[in-house]
Amino acid sequence: MTAFQLGPLLYEGKAKRVFQTDQPDLLAVEFKDEATAFNALKKAELEGKGALNCRISALLFEHLQRSGVPTHYLGVQGLRWMLVRPVRVIPLEVVIRNLAAGSLCKQMPIAPGVPLDPPLLDLYFKDDAYADPFLSEARLERLALVSSQERLELEALARQVNTLLLELFAGIGLQLVDFKLELGFTADGQLVVADEISPDTCRLWDLDVADAKERILDKDRFRQDLGGVIEAYGEVLKRVQGVIQGPSTYK
Ligand code: UDP
């Protein structure tokens, strides 16, 4: 590593480790090869996943930033390290759904693949101890994680991200079915997109493939034991690399 010295481990999550650096306004995120699903009930080591997600996420953050969406991203270093601005992450998972899939189809009489227009925006409380529950309006208000103004702002930002990513993925033959965002505030109070945007956090279907299982190019391959997880993530990276320059090395 150059340009900064790695400091102590600040936080270890299921897919990433976050380290302090010798600079107060810089954190280093290491993407791990560990895959987890169902609140970590299912676990596996998938060699190469960390590097793929780091690269895909970096390219998507660069695309969003070039389109005017503020993010915590600053650059990459090596294959699996991302440099980011420190952010106070809001403990909310902001999910946007363009087509019905996953938990939505388990909780409502709606078939997988049904288009949702306008896209559905669901908020979940990000806390493993409670298994990330869906939040009603009343519960969201009771938790008081964000003001009503901040909530409007974060929902608008998430919808802007959806519009940009839907278009980007459509251009490379991928349907963005749904995805999860985490947002936070920088030290100077700016709301930014944080965490990662990768096949671990997005559902992506190959538009050229009709078969409901074969078309899956995201973490559902792992969740459903379909195999070919790394190959699918590699295909996503290959296509994204075809249309986005980068990622830039942090200097
Ligand atoms: N998601 C995520 N982290 C979570 C929960 C969901 O990244 O803790 C993503 C998931 O990959 C999908 C979208 O958010 O792209 C919607 O997930 P859903 O609510 O359908 O839950 P799931 O079926 O993953 O349990």
Short mmCIF file of C-alpha atoms and ligand atoms in Angstrom, two decimals:
data_model
loop_
_atom_site.label_atom_id
_atom_site.label_comp_id
_atom_site.label_asym_id
_atom_site.label_seq_id
_atom_site.Cartn_x
_atom_site.Cartn_y
_atom_site.Cartn_z
CA MET A 1 0.00 0.00 0.00
CA THR A 2 1.15 3.52 -0.74
CA ALA A 3 -0.18 7.04 -0.10
CA PHE A 4 -1.36 6.05 3.39
CA GLN A 5 -0.58 3.66 6.21
CA LEU A 6 -3.12 1.07 7.26
CA GLY A 7 -4.33 1.61 10.83
CA PRO A 8 -6.30 -0.61 13.22
CA LEU A 9 -9.34 -2.65 12.27
CA LEU A 10 -12.43 -0.57 13.02
CA TYR A 11 -15.18 -2.98 12.08
CA GLU A 12 -15.58 -6.42 10.56
CA GLY A 13 -18.80 -7.29 8.77
CA LYS A 14 -19.89 -10.37 6.84
CA ALA A 15 -18.35 -9.31 3.52
CA LYS A 16 -15.86 -6.56 4.39
CA ARG A 17 -13.35 -5.31 6.94
CA VAL A 18 -12.99 -1.57 7.56
CA PHE A 19 -9.63 -0.19 8.70
CA GLN A 20 -8.56 3.19 9.95
CA THR A 21 -5.62 4.79 8.14
CA ASP A 22 -3.04 7.36 9.22
CA GLN A 23 -5.30 10.01 7.66
CA PRO A 24 -8.39 11.10 9.61
CA ASP A 25 -10.54 11.53 6.51
CA LEU A 26 -9.70 8.16 4.94
CA LEU A 27 -10.83 4.58 5.64
CA ALA A 28 -9.65 1.43 3.86
CA VAL A 29 -12.20 -1.29 3.12
CA GLU A 30 -11.08 -4.86 2.41
CA PHE A 31 -13.54 -7.00 0.45
CA LYS A 32 -13.55 -10.59 1.75
CA ASP A 33 -14.15 -13.83 -0.13
CA GLU A 34 -16.69 -14.97 2.44
CA ALA A 35 -20.26 -15.36 1.20
CA THR A 36 -23.19 -15.37 3.60
CA ALA A 37 -26.95 -15.57 3.19
CA PHE A 38 -30.06 -15.85 5.36
CA ASN A 39 -28.61 -13.66 8.12
CA ALA A 40 -25.34 -15.67 8.02
CA LEU A 41 -27.02 -19.06 8.55
CA LYS A 42 -25.44 -20.10 5.25
CA LYS A 43 -21.71 -19.42 4.78
CA ALA A 44 -19.00 -20.29 2.29
CA GLU A 45 -15.61 -19.11 1.12
CA LEU A 46 -15.75 -18.21 -2.60
CA GLU A 47 -12.29 -17.52 -3.91
CA GLY A 48 -12.18 -14.33 -5.95
CA LYS A 49 -15.53 -12.91 -4.80
CA GLY A 50 -13.92 -10.09 -2.80
CA ALA A 51 -11.89 -8.85 -5.77
CA LEU A 52 -14.89 -9.07 -8.13
CA ASN A 53 -17.22 -7.17 -5.79
CA CYS A 54 -14.56 -4.55 -5.07
CA ARG A 55 -14.05 -3.88 -8.76
CA ILE A 56 -17.74 -3.93 -9.74
CA SER A 57 -18.63 -1.69 -6.83
CA ALA A 58 -15.79 0.74 -7.62
CA LEU A 59 -16.87 1.05 -11.26
CA LEU A 60 -20.50 1.61 -10.27
CA PHE A 61 -19.53 4.24 -7.67
CA GLU A 62 -17.41 6.02 -10.30
CA HIS A 63 -20.35 5.97 -12.72
CA LEU A 64 -22.70 7.37 -10.06
CA GLN A 65 -20.23 10.10 -9.07
CA ARG A 66 -19.75 11.12 -12.70
CA SER A 67 -23.55 11.38 -12.90
CA GLY A 68 -23.70 13.68 -9.87
CA VAL A 69 -24.57 11.18 -7.12
CA PRO A 70 -22.40 11.72 -4.01
CA THR A 71 -20.82 8.54 -2.62
CA HIS A 72 -18.22 7.66 0.01
CA TYR A 73 -15.93 6.21 -2.69
CA LEU A 74 -12.43 7.63 -3.30
CA GLY A 75 -10.58 4.95 -5.30
CA VAL A 76 -9.18 1.42 -5.19
CA GLN A 77 -5.86 -0.06 -4.29
CA GLY A 78 -4.84 -3.50 -5.50
CA LEU A 79 -7.54 -6.06 -6.18
CA ARG A 80 -9.67 -5.98 -3.09
CA TRP A 81 -9.13 -2.68 -1.29
CA MET A 82 -11.40 0.36 -1.61
CA LEU A 83 -10.63 3.74 -0.07
CA VAL A 84 -13.61 5.66 1.24
CA ARG A 85 -14.55 8.75 3.21
CA PRO A 86 -15.63 8.09 6.81
CA VAL A 87 -19.40 8.16 6.99
CA ARG A 88 -21.95 7.88 9.80
CA VAL A 89 -24.00 5.12 8.21
CA ILE A 90 -27.77 5.34 8.80
CA PRO A 91 -28.87 1.88 10.03
CA LEU A 92 -31.41 1.49 7.25
CA GLU A 93 -31.38 -0.84 4.26
CA VAL A 94 -33.00 1.03 1.40
CA VAL A 95 -34.30 -1.52 -1.10
CA ILE A 96 -35.58 -0.53 -4.52
CA ARG A 97 -37.51 -3.09 -6.53
CA ASN A 98 -38.11 -2.81 -10.27
CA LEU A 99 -39.40 -6.37 -10.61
CA ALA A 100 -40.86 -8.56 -7.88
CA ALA A 101 -38.42 -11.10 -6.40
CA GLY A 102 -37.07 -12.47 -3.13
CA SER A 103 -38.71 -11.54 0.14
CA LEU A 104 -41.46 -9.53 -1.58
CA CYS A 105 -42.80 -12.70 -3.25
CA LYS A 106 -42.68 -14.59 0.05
CA GLN A 107 -44.64 -11.89 1.86
CA MET A 108 -47.22 -10.90 -0.76
CA PRO A 109 -49.23 -12.67 -3.49
CA ILE A 110 -47.06 -11.42 -6.32
CA ALA A 111 -45.16 -13.60 -8.78
CA PRO A 112 -41.40 -13.29 -9.36
CA GLY A 113 -40.66 -11.11 -12.36
CA VAL A 114 -43.82 -8.96 -12.20
CA PRO A 115 -42.84 -5.34 -13.07
CA LEU A 116 -43.31 -2.76 -10.32
CA ASP A 117 -44.07 0.64 -11.78
CA PRO A 118 -43.27 2.94 -10.09
CA PRO A 119 -40.43 0.99 -8.48
CA LEU A 120 -41.19 -0.05 -4.91
CA LEU A 121 -38.99 1.48 -2.20
CA ASP A 122 -38.84 -0.54 1.03
CA LEU A 123 -36.98 0.41 4.21
CA TYR A 124 -35.57 -2.18 6.62
CA PHE A 125 -33.93 -1.71 10.02
CA LYS A 126 -30.28 -2.75 9.58
CA ASP A 127 -29.63 -4.80 12.69
CA ASP A 128 -28.62 -8.47 12.51
CA ALA A 129 -29.83 -9.02 16.09
CA TYR A 130 -33.38 -8.37 14.84
CA ALA A 131 -32.79 -9.98 11.41
CA ASP A 132 -33.18 -6.68 9.50
CA PRO A 133 -36.98 -6.28 9.85
CA PHE A 134 -39.22 -4.41 7.41
CA LEU A 135 -40.20 -1.02 8.84
CA SER A 136 -43.71 0.37 8.81
CA GLU A 137 -44.14 4.15 8.67
CA ALA A 138 -45.00 4.18 12.37
CA ARG A 139 -41.97 2.08 13.36
CA LEU A 140 -39.68 4.22 11.26
CA GLU A 141 -40.99 7.30 13.04
CA ARG A 142 -40.66 5.59 16.44
CA LEU A 143 -37.02 4.63 15.76
CA ALA A 144 -36.27 8.27 14.78
CA LEU A 145 -33.16 7.32 12.78
CA VAL A 146 -33.70 10.18 10.35
CA SER A 147 -35.79 13.35 10.26
CA SER A 148 -38.66 13.54 7.77
CA GLN A 149 -36.57 15.90 5.64
CA GLU A 150 -33.61 13.48 5.65
CA ARG A 151 -35.93 10.64 4.75
CA LEU A 152 -37.24 12.51 1.71
CA GLU A 153 -33.66 13.25 0.72
CA LEU A 154 -32.47 9.66 1.07
CA GLU A 155 -35.44 8.27 -0.84
CA ALA A 156 -34.88 10.74 -3.67
CA LEU A 157 -31.18 9.82 -3.81
CA ALA A 158 -31.98 6.09 -3.87
CA ARG A 159 -34.46 6.60 -6.71
CA GLN A 160 -31.88 8.62 -8.64
CA VAL A 161 -29.39 5.75 -8.19
CA ASN A 162 -32.04 3.34 -9.47
CA THR A 163 -32.70 5.38 -12.59
CA LEU A 164 -28.96 5.57 -13.38
CA LEU A 165 -28.23 1.90 -12.69
CA LEU A 166 -31.34 0.59 -14.48
CA GLU A 167 -30.21 2.39 -17.63
CA LEU A 168 -26.57 1.39 -17.26
CA PHE A 169 -27.40 -2.30 -16.77
CA ALA A 170 -30.02 -2.34 -19.54
CA GLY A 171 -27.31 -1.13 -21.91
CA ILE A 172 -25.22 -4.23 -21.14
CA GLY A 173 -28.09 -6.73 -21.36
CA LEU A 174 -28.82 -6.93 -17.64
CA GLN A 175 -32.13 -6.39 -15.85
CA LEU A 176 -31.68 -4.67 -12.50
CA VAL A 177 -34.42 -6.50 -10.60
CA ASP A 178 -33.81 -4.98 -7.17
CA PHE A 179 -30.97 -3.76 -4.97
CA LYS A 180 -30.09 -2.56 -1.49
CA LEU A 181 -28.38 0.70 -0.66
CA GLU A 182 -26.87 2.01 2.54
CA LEU A 183 -26.51 5.74 2.98
CA GLY A 184 -24.77 7.91 5.50
CA PHE A 185 -23.59 11.37 6.44
CA THR A 186 -20.03 12.62 5.99
CA ALA A 187 -18.38 14.78 8.68
CA ASP A 188 -19.59 17.90 6.86
CA GLY A 189 -23.18 16.63 6.83
CA GLN A 190 -23.46 15.52 3.20
CA LEU A 191 -25.77 12.57 2.49
CA VAL A 192 -23.83 10.00 0.43
CA VAL A 193 -24.23 6.46 -0.87
CA ALA A 194 -22.00 4.14 1.19
CA ASP A 195 -21.23 0.41 1.56
CA GLU A 196 -21.09 -1.45 -1.78
CA ILE A 197 -23.13 -2.00 -4.94
CA SER A 198 -22.38 -5.47 -6.30
CA PRO A 199 -24.02 -8.78 -7.22
CA ASP A 200 -24.11 -9.41 -3.46
CA THR A 201 -26.51 -6.48 -3.04
CA CYS A 202 -28.30 -6.37 -6.42
CA ARG A 203 -30.43 -8.89 -8.29
CA LEU A 204 -29.30 -8.98 -11.93
CA TRP A 205 -30.88 -11.10 -14.65
CA ASP A 206 -29.34 -11.73 -18.07
CA LEU A 207 -31.87 -10.24 -20.51
CA ASP A 208 -30.83 -12.69 -23.25
CA VAL A 209 -31.57 -15.79 -21.19
CA ALA A 210 -35.17 -16.96 -20.71
CA ASP A 211 -34.61 -19.72 -18.15
CA ALA A 212 -35.52 -18.42 -14.69
CA LYS A 213 -32.47 -19.99 -13.03
CA GLU A 214 -29.93 -19.71 -15.83
CA ARG A 215 -30.48 -15.95 -16.14
CA ILE A 216 -29.48 -15.23 -12.52
CA LEU A 217 -26.13 -13.41 -12.25
CA ASP A 218 -26.16 -12.45 -8.55
CA LYS A 219 -26.11 -13.78 -4.99
CA ASP A 220 -29.29 -15.79 -5.60
CA ARG A 221 -26.96 -18.34 -7.27
CA PHE A 222 -25.41 -18.83 -3.83
CA ARG A 223 -28.70 -18.55 -1.89
CA GLN A 224 -30.34 -21.18 -4.13
CA ASP A 225 -27.27 -23.46 -4.53
CA LEU A 226 -27.23 -22.95 -8.30
CA GLY A 227 -23.41 -23.01 -8.56
CA GLY A 228 -21.38 -20.80 -10.89
CA VAL A 229 -21.40 -17.85 -8.48
CA ILE A 230 -17.91 -16.60 -9.35
CA GLU A 231 -18.53 -17.10 -13.07
CA ALA A 232 -21.74 -15.04 -12.82
CA TYR A 233 -20.03 -12.21 -10.92
CA GLY A 234 -17.20 -12.34 -13.47
CA GLU A 235 -19.71 -11.95 -16.30
CA VAL A 236 -21.21 -8.89 -14.58
CA LEU A 237 -17.74 -7.36 -14.18
CA LYS A 238 -16.85 -8.07 -17.82
CA ARG A 239 -19.98 -6.29 -19.04
CA VAL A 240 -19.62 -3.35 -16.64
CA GLN A 241 -15.97 -2.94 -17.67
CA GLY A 242 -17.13 -2.73 -21.26
CA VAL A 243 -18.94 0.55 -20.58
CA ILE A 244 -17.26 2.19 -17.58
CA GLN A 245 -13.65 3.40 -17.56
CA GLY A 246 -11.63 2.67 -14.45
CA PRO A 247 -11.53 2.05 -11.59
CA SER A 248 -8.95 4.64 -10.57
CA THR A 249 -6.22 3.76 -8.14
CA TYR A 250 -6.25 5.90 -4.98
CA LYS A 251 -3.20 8.14 -4.83
N1 UDP B 1 -30.24 -7.27 0.12
C1 UDP B 1 -28.95 -7.05 0.62
N2 UDP B 1 -28.73 -7.23 1.95
C2 UDP B 1 -29.70 -7.61 2.82
C3 UDP B 1 -30.99 -7.85 2.31
C4 UDP B 1 -31.23 -7.67 0.96
O1 UDP B 1 -28.04 -6.67 -0.13
O2 UDP B 1 -29.42 -7.74 4.02
C5 UDP B 1 -30.50 -7.07 -1.31
C6 UDP B 1 -30.77 -8.39 -2.03
O3 UDP B 1 -29.58 -8.92 -2.58
C7 UDP B 1 -31.73 -7.97 -3.11
C8 UDP B 1 -32.51 -6.80 -2.49
O4 UDP B 1 -31.69 -6.32 -1.44
O5 UDP B 1 -31.03 -7.50 -4.23
C9 UDP B 1 -33.88 -7.19 -1.97
O6 UDP B 1 -33.75 -8.27 -1.10
P1 UDP B 1 -35.05 -8.97 -0.48
O7 UDP B 1 -35.76 -8.01 0.42
O8 UDP B 1 -35.85 -9.57 -1.57
O9 UDP B 1 -34.50 -10.06 0.49
P2 UDP B 1 -33.87 -11.50 0.22
O10 UDP B 1 -34.69 -12.18 -0.79
O11 UDP B 1 -32.49 -11.20 -0.24
O12 UDP B 1 -33.92 -12.13 1.57
#
